[in-house]
Short mmCIF file of C-alpha atoms (C1' of nucleotides) in Angstrom, two decimals:
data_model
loop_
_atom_site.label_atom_id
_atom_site.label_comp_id
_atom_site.label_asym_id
_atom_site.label_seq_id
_atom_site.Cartn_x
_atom_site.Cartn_y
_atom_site.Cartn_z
CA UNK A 223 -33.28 8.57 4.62
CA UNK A 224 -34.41 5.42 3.07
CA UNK A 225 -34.00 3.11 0.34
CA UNK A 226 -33.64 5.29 -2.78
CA UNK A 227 -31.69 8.08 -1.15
CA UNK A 228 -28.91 5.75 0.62
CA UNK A 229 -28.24 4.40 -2.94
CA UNK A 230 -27.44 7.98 -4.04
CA UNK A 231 -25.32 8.57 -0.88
CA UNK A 232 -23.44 5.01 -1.30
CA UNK A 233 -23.32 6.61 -5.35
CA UNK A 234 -20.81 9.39 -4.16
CA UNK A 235 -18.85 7.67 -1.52
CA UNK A 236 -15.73 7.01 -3.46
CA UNK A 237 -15.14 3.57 -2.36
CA UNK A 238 -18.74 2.70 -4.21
CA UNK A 239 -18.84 5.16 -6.57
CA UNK A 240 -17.11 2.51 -9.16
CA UNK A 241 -20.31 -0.33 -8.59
CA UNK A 242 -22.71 -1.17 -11.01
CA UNK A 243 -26.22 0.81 -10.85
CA UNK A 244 -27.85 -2.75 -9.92
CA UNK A 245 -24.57 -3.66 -7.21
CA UNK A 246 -25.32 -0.41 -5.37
CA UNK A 247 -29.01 -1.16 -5.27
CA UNK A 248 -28.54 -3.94 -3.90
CA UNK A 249 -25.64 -2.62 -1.23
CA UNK A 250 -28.15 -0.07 -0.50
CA UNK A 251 -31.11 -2.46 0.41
CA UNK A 252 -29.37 -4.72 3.01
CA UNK A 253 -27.46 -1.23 4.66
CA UNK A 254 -28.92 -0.51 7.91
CA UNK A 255 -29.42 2.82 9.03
CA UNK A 256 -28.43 3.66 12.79
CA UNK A 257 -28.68 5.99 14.92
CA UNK A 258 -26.94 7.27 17.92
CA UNK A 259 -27.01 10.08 20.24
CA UNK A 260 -24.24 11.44 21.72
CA UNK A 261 -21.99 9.74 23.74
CA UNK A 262 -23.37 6.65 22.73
CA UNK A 263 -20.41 3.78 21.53
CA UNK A 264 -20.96 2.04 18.41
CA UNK A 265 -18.45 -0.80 19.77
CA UNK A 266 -16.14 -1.39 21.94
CA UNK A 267 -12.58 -3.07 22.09
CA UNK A 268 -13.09 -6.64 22.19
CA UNK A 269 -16.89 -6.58 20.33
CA UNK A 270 -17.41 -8.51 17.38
CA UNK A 271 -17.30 -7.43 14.13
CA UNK A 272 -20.00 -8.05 11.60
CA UNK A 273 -19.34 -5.32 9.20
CA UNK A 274 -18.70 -2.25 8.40
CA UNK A 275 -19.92 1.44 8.84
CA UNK A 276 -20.46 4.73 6.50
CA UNK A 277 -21.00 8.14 8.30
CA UNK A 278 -23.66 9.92 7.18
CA UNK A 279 -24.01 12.60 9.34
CA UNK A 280 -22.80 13.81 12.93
CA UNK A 281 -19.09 12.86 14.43
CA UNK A 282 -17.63 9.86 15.45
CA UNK A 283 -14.32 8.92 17.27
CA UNK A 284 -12.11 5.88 17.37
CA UNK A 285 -10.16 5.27 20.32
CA UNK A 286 -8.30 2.75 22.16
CA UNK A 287 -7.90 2.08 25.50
CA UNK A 288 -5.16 1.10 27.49
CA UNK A 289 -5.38 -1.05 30.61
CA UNK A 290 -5.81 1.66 33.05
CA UNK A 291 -8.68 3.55 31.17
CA UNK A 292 -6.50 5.83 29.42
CA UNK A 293 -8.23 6.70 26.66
CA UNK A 294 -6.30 8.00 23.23
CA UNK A 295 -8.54 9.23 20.22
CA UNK A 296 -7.25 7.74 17.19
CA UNK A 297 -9.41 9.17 14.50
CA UNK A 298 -12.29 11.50 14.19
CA UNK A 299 -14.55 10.43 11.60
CA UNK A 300 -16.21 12.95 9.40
CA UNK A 301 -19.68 12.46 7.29
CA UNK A 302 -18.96 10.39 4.06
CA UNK A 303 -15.97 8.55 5.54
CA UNK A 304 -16.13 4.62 5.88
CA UNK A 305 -14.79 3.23 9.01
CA UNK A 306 -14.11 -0.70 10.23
CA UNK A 307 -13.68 -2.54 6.96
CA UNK A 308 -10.47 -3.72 7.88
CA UNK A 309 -11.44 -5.42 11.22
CA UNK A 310 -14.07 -7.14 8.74
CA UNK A 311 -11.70 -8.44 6.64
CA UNK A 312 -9.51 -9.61 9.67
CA UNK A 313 -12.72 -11.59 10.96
CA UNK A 314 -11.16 -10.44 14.95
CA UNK A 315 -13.04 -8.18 17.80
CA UNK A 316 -12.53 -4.72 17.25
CA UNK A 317 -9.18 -3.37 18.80
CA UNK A 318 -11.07 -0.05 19.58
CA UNK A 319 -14.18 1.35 20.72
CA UNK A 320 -16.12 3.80 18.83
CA UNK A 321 -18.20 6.49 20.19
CA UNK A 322 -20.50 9.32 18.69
CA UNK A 323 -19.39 12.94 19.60
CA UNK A 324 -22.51 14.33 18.19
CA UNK A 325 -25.97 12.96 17.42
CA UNK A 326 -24.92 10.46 14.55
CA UNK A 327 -26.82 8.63 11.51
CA UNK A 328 -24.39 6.00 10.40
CA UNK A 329 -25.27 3.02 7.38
CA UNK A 330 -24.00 -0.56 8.50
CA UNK A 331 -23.00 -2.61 5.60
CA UNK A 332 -23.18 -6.41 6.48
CA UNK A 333 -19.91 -8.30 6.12
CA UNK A 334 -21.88 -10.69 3.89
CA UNK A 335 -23.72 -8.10 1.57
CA UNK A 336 -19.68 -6.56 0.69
CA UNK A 337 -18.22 -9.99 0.72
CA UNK A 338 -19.95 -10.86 -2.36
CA UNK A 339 -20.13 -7.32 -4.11
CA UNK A 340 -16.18 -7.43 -3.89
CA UNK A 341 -15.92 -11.54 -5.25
CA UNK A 342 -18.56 -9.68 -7.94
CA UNK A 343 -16.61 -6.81 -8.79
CA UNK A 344 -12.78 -6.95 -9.21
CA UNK A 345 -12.92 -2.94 -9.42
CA UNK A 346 -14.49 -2.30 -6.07
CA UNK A 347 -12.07 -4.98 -4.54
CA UNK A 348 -9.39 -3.16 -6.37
CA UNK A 349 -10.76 0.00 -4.99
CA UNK A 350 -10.91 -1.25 -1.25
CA UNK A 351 -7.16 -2.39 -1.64
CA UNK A 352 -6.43 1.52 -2.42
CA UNK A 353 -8.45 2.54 -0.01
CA UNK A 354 -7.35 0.32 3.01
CA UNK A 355 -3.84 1.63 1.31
CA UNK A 356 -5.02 5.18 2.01
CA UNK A 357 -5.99 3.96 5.38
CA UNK A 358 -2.21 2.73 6.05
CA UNK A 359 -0.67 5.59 4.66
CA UNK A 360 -2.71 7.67 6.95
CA UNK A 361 -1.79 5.94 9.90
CA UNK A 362 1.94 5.51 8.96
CA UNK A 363 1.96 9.32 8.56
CA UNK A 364 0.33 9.64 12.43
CA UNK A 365 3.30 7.43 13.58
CA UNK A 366 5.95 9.80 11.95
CA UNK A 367 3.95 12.78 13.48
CA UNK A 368 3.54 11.49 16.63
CA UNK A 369 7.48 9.92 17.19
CA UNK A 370 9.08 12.70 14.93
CA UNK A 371 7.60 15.71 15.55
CA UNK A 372 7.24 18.06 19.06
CA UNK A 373 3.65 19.11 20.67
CA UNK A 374 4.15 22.73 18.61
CA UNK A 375 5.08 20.81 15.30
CA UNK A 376 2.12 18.49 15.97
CA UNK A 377 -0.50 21.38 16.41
CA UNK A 378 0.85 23.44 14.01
CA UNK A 379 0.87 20.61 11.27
CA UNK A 380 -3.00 19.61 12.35
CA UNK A 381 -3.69 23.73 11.38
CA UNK A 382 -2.15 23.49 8.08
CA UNK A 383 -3.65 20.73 7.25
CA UNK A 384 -6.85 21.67 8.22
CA UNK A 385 -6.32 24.92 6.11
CA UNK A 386 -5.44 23.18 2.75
CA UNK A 387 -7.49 23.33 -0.14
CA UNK A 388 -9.71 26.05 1.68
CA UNK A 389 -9.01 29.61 0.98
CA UNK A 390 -10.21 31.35 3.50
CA UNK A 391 -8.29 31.72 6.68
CA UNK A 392 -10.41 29.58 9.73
CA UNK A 393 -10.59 25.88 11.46
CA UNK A 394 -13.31 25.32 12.52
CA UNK A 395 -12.40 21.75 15.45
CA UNK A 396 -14.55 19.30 14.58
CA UNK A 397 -14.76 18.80 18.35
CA UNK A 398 -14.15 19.88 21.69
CA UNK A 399 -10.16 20.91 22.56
CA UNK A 400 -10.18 17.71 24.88
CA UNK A 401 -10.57 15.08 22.28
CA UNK A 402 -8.32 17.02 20.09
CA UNK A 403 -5.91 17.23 22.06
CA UNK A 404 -6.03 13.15 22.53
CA UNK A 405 -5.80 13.01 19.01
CA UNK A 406 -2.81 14.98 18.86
CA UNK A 407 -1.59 12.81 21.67
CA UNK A 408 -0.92 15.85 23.74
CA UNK A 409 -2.73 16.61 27.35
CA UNK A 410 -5.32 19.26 27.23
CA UNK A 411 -3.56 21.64 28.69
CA UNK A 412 -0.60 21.49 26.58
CA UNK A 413 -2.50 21.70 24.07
CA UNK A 414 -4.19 25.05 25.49
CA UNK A 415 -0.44 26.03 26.11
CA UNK A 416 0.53 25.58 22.89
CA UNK A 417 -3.10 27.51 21.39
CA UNK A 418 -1.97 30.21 23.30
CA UNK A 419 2.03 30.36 22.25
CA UNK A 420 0.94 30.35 18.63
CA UNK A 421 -1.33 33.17 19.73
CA UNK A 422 1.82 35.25 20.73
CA UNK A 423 3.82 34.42 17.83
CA UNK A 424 2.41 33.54 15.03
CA UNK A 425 -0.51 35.86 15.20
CA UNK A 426 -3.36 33.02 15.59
CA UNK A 427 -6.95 34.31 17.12
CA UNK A 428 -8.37 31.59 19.07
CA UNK A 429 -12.19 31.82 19.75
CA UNK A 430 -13.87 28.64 21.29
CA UNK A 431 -13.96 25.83 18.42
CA UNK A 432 -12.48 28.41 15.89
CA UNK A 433 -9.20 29.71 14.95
CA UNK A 434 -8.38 32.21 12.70
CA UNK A 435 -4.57 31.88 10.90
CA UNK A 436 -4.25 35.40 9.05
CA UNK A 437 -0.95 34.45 7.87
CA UNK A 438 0.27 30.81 6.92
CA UNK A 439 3.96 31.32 6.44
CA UNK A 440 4.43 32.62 9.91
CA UNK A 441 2.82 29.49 11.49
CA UNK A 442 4.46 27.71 9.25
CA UNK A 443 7.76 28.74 10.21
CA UNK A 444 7.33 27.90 13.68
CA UNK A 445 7.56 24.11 12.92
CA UNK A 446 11.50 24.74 12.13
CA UNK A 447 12.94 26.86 14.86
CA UNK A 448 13.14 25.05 18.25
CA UNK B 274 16.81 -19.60 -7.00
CA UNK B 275 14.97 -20.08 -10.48
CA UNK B 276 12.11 -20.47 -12.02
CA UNK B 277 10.54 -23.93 -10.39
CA UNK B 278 12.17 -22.97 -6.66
CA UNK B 279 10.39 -19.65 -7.16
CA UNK B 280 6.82 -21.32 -8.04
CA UNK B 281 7.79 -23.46 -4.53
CA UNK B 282 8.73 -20.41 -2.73
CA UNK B 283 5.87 -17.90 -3.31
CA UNK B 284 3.14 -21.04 -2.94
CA UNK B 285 4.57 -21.27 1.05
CA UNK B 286 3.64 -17.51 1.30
CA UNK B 287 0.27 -17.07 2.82
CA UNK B 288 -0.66 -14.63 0.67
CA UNK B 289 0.03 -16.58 -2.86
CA UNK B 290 -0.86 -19.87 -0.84
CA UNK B 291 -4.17 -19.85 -2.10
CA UNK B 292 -3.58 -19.14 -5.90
CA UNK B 293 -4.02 -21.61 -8.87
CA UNK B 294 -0.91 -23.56 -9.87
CA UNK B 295 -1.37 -21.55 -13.69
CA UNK B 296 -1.47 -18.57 -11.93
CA UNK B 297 1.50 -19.20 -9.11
CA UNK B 298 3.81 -20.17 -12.52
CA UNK B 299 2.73 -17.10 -13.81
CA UNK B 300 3.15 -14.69 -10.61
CA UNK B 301 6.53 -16.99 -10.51
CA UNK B 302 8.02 -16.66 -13.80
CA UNK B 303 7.31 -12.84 -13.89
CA UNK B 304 8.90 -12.28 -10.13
CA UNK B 305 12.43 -10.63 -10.60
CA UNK B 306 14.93 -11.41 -7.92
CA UNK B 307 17.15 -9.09 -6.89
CA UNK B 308 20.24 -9.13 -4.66
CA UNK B 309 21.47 -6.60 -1.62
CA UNK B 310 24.09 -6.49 0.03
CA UNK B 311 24.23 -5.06 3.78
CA UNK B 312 23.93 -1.20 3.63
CA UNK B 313 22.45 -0.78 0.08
CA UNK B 314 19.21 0.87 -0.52
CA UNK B 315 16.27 -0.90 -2.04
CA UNK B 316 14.43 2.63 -2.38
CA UNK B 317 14.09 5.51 -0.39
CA UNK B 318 11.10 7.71 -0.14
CA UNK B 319 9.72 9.39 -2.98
CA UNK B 320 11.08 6.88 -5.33
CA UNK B 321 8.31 5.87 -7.70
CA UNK B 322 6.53 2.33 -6.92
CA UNK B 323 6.27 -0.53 -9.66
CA UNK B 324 5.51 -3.22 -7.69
CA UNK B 325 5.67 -4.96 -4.55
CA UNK B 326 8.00 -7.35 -2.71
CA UNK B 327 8.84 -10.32 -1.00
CA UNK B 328 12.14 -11.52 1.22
CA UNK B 329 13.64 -14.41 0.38
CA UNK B 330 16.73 -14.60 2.73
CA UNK B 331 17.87 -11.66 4.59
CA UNK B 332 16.63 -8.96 6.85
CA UNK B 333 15.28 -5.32 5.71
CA UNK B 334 14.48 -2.15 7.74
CA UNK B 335 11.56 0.04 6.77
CA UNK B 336 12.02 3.57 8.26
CA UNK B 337 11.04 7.21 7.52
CA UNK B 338 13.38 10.11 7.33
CA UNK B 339 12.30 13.10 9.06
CA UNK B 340 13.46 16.35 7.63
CA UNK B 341 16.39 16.73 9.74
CA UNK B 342 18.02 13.14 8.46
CA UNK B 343 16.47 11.73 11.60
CA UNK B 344 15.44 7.97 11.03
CA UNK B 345 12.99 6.08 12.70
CA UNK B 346 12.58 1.89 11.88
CA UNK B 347 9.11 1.38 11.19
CA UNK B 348 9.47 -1.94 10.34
CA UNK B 349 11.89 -5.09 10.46
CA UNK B 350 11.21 -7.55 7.54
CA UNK B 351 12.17 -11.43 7.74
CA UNK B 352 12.05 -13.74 5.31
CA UNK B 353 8.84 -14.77 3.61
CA UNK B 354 7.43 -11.58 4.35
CA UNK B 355 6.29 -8.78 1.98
CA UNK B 356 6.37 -5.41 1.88
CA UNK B 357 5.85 -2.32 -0.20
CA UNK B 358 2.22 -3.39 -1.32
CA UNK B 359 0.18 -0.55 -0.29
CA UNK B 360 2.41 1.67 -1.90
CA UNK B 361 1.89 -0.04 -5.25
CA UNK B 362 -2.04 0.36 -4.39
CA UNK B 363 -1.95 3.97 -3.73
CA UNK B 364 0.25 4.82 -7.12
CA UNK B 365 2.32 7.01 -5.19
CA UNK B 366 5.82 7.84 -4.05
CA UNK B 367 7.11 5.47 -1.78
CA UNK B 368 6.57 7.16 1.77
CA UNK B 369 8.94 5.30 3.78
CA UNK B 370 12.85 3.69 2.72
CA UNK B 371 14.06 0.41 2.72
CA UNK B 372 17.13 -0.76 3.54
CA UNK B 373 19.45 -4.41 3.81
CA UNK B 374 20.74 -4.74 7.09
CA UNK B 375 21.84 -7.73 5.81
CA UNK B 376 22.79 -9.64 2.76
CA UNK B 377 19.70 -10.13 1.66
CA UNK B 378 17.44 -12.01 -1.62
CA UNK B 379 14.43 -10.43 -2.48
CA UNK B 380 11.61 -11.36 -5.32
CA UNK B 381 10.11 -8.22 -6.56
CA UNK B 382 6.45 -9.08 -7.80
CA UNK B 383 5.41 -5.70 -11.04
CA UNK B 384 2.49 -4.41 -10.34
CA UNK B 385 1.08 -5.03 -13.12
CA UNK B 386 1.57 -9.15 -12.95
CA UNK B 387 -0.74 -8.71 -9.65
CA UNK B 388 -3.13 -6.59 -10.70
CA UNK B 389 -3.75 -9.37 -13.30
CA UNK B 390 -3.95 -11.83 -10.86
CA UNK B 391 -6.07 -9.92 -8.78
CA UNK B 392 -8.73 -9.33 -11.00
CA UNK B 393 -8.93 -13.19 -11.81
CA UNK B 394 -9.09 -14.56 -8.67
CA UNK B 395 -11.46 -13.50 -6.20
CA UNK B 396 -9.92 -15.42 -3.72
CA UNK B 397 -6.56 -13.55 -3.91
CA UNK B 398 -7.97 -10.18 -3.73
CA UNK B 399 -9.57 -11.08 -0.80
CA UNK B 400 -6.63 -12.40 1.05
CA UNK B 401 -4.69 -9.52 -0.05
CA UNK B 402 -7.47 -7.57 1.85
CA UNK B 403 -6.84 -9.42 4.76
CA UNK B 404 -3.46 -9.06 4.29
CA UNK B 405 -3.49 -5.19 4.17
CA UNK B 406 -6.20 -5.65 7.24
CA UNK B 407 -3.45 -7.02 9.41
CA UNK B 408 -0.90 -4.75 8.60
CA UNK B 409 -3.60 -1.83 9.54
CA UNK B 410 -3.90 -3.67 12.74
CA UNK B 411 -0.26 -4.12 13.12
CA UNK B 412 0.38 -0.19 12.69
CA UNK B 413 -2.38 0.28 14.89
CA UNK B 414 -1.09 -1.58 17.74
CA UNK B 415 2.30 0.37 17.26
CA UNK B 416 0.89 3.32 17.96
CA UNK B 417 -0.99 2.05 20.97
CA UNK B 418 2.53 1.03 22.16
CA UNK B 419 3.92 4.16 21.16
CA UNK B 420 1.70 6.79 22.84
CA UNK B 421 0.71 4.61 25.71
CA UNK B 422 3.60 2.65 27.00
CA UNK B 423 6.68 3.82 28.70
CA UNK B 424 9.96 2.78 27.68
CA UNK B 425 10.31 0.12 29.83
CA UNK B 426 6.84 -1.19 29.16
CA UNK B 427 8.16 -0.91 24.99
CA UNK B 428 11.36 -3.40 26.04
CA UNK B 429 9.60 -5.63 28.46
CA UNK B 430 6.53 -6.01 25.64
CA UNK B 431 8.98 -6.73 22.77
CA UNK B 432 10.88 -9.26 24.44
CA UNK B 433 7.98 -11.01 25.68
CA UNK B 434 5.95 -10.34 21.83
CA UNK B 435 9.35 -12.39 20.91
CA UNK B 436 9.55 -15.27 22.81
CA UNK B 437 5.68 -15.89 22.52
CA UNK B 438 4.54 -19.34 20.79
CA UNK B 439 8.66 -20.71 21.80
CA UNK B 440 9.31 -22.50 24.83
CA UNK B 441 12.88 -21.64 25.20
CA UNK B 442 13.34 -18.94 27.02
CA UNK B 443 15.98 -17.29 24.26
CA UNK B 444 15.52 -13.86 22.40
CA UNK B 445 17.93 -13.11 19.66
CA UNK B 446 17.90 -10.08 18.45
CA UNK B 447 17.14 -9.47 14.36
CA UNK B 448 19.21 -6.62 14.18
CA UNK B 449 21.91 -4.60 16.31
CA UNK B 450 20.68 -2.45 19.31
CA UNK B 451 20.43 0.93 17.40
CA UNK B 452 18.12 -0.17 15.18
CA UNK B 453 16.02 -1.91 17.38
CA UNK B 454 16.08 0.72 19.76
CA UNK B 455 14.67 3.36 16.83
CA UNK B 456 12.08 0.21 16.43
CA UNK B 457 11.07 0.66 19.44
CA UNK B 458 11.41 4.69 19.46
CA UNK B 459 13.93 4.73 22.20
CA UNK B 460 17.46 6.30 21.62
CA UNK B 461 20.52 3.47 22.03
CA UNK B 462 21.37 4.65 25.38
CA UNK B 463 17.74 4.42 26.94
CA UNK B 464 17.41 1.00 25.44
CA UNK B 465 21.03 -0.28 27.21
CA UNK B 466 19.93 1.74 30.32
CA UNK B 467 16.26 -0.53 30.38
CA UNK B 468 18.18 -3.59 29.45
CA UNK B 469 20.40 -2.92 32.25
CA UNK B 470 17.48 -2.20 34.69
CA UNK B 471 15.67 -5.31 33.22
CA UNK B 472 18.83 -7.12 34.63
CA UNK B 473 19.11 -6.56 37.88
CA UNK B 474 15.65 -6.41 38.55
CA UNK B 475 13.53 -8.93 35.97
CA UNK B 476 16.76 -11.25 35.85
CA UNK B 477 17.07 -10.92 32.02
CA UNK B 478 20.29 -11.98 30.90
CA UNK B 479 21.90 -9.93 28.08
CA UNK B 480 24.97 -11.41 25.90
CA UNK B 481 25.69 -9.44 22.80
CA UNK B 482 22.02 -10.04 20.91
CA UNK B 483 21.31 -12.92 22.85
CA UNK B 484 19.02 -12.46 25.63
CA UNK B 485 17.51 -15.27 28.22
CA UNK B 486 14.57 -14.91 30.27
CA UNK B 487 14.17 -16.99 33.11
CA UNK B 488 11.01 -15.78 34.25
CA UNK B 489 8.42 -14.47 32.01
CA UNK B 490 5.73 -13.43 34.90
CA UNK B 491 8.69 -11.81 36.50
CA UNK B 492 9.60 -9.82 33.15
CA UNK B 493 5.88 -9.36 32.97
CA UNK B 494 5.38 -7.57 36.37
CA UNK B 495 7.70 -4.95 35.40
CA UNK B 496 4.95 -3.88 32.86
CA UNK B 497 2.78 -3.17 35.73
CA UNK B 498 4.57 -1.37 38.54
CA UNK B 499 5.73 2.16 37.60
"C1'" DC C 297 46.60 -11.51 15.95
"C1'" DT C 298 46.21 -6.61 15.74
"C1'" DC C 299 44.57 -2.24 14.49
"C1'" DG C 300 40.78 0.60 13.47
"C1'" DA C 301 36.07 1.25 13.34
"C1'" DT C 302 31.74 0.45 14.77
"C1'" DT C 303 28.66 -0.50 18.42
"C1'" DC C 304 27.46 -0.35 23.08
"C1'" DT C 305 27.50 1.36 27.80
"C1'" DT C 306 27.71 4.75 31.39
"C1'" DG C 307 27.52 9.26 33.56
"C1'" DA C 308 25.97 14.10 34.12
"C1'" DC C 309 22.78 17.26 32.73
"C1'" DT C 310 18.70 19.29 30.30
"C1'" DC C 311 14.22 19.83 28.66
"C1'" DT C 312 9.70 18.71 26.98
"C1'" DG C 313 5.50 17.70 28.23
"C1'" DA C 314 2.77 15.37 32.10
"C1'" DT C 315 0.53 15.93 36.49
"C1'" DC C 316 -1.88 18.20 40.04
"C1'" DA C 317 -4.46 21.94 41.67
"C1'" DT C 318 -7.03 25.93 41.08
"C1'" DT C 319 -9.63 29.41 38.81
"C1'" DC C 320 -12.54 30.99 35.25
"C1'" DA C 321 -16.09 31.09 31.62
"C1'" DG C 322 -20.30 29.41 29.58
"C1'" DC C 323 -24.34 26.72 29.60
"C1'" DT C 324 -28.37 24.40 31.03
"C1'" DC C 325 -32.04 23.70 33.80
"C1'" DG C 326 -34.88 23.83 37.69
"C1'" DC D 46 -31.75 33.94 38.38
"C1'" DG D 47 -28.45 31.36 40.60
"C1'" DA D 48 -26.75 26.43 41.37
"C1'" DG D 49 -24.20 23.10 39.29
"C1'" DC D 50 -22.01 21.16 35.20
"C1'" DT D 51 -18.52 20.79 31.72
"C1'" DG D 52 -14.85 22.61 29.21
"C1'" DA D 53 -10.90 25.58 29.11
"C1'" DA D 54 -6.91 28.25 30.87
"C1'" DT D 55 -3.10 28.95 33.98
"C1'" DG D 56 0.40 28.20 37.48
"C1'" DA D 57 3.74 25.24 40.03
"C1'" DT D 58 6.14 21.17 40.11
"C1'" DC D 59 7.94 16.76 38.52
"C1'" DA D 60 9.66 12.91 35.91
"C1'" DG D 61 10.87 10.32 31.86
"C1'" DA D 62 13.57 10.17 28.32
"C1'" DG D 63 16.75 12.81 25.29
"C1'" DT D 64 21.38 14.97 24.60
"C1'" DC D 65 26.17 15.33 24.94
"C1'" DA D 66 30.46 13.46 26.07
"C1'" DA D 67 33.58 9.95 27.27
"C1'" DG D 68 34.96 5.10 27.68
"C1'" DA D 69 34.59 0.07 26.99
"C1'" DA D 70 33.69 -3.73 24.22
"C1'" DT D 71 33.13 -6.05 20.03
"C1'" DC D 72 33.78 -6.97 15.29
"C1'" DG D 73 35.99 -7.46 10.93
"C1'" DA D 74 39.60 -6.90 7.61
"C1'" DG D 75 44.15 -7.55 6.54
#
DNA sequence: CTCGATTCTTGACTCTGATCATTCAGCTCG
DNA sequence: CGAGCTGAATGATCAGAGTCAAGAATCGAG
């Protein structure tokens, strides 16, 4: 991947698609590609920040850590999705590390290079402010899940949501039950627990990193009764 | 409040602070104030969005409703902050309610009179960015608390989040104990239960919604130990 | 000042999900 | 092939915080 073909990958990102032909050129020039293998961290808490990052292939996760090493996966980042504009704007460290899961090509976007393609373009400035919206919305939506809602809600809500939009019937995790299971701020054996209850009664097939749902409604219902 | 007191008013808010004087009479003269008394709704979720908001005088909760009816503060707004401006981004239901715990003044800001202003000036957009950036942060940081700190660890951090930057050693409390306690995702009787332990063994003092800390490092240990 | 209504505290009990320990299954690699 | 990982499942036990129920204290309106 070089010049020409990361200005038609910046072209479909949605936060970019809205730039001038000559604005994206010019994004895509001063992007850096990087690589990392996995297991390698991006940043950590408490790095500074000089930018901010498009996945372009692989599997990332953002995590914080709390003072004993506990570690708690905040977000899995998929290819296509931006990730640490907001610490950019905030001009602070990071307040979590990031780490690739899987062998990872990633485009850096210098703090500078977007500072002036957003006081150039009021629509792409416009269009971060929806999407660091988005972002908040997300994460006010994890806070209701995670304070609101039991392990079996929790898991069962990740399935659904994973299902939506696709038609047929399997989730594929996007990574190991471990880091899932983090995610879903449960331990990985409740989480395996869990796997297994909605195996009994709500008909689920669990095989390694995929699970089949034959019928929605059923594991639907099992968010409502105790 | 009129007119001239609300160009004064919205020029002390950080995020208006840097705007034009044209454009601050502008943002001014279209801001509509509106009244609450203690109790009264200022929208609920999936009300439609128009615009965004700022509190004059007053105090607001921000909480989501579970399915159930259960609620759960998000959010405790004091005066000169905003709220509500994601939402307005995202052109979307409102995903959370607000509420007046107290009689409260509020200048509602139409959409539409910032989206003008944010497409001429640059320099607004980007401190709205930064704005939205800290509340990302903020969120962020809850959830940290949330998922990784006991209950006790949620009080002690609060109080001592509260007192920071003061050097008396006074918390008063912004609103009564239920709704602090949801705050802080506690029920009211594990909140007075951790007050009470706090007592006897940080040497917190608690009168009504006054509370006096004597020792900070003392309050602080309690983080620490189980 | 007094009555009624919130709000807060306290006690007894329960339950969800964490922890600890062990076993098992699958891979990778020499 | 088998030794040694890593990830996953399962069982036994425990603890933190929630629930339910009953009082105590505080507040506010008349």
């Amino acid at each position: 991947m070089s010049g020409p073909s990361t200005h038609a990958f910046l072209k479909h990102i949605p936060l970019f698609s809205v730039c001038h032909e000559d604005e994206l050129a010019r994004l895509a020039e001063r992007a850096i590609e990087q690589r990392y293998e996995k297991g390698q961290m991006l940043f950590q808490r408490g790095d500074p920040c000089q930018g901010m990052y498009v996945l372009v292939y692989g599997r990332i996760k953002i995590a914080i850590v709390a003072r004993q090493g506990t570690e708690k996966v905040i977000e899995i980042i998929h290819p296509s999705q931006s990730f640490g504009e907001a610490v950019m704007f905030l001009e602070q460290p990071y307040p979590v590390m990031a780490q690739a899961v899987e062998d990872s090509l990633v485009l850096f976007i210098p703090a500078e290079t977007l500072f002036t393609a957003l006081d150039d373009d009021s629509r792409l400035a416009r269009r971060m402010l929806a999407g660091l919206s988005m972002r908040l919305r997300t994460l006010l939506k994890d806070v209701e899940t995670y304070t609101l809602e039991s392990a079996v809600e929790r898991v069962v809500g990740y399935l659904l949501n994973s299902l939506e939009g696709s038609d047929d019937n399997v989730v594929n995790l996007p990574v190991n039950k471990q880091t899932l299971a983090s995610r879903l701020n449960l331990t990985p054996e409740t989480f395996s627990r869990v796997l297994q209850k909605l195996s009994e009664q709500a008909g689920i097939v669990v095989e390694g990193r995929e699970i089949r749902v034959p019928d929605r409604n059923k594991l639907s219902e099992m968010r409502n009764l105790a």
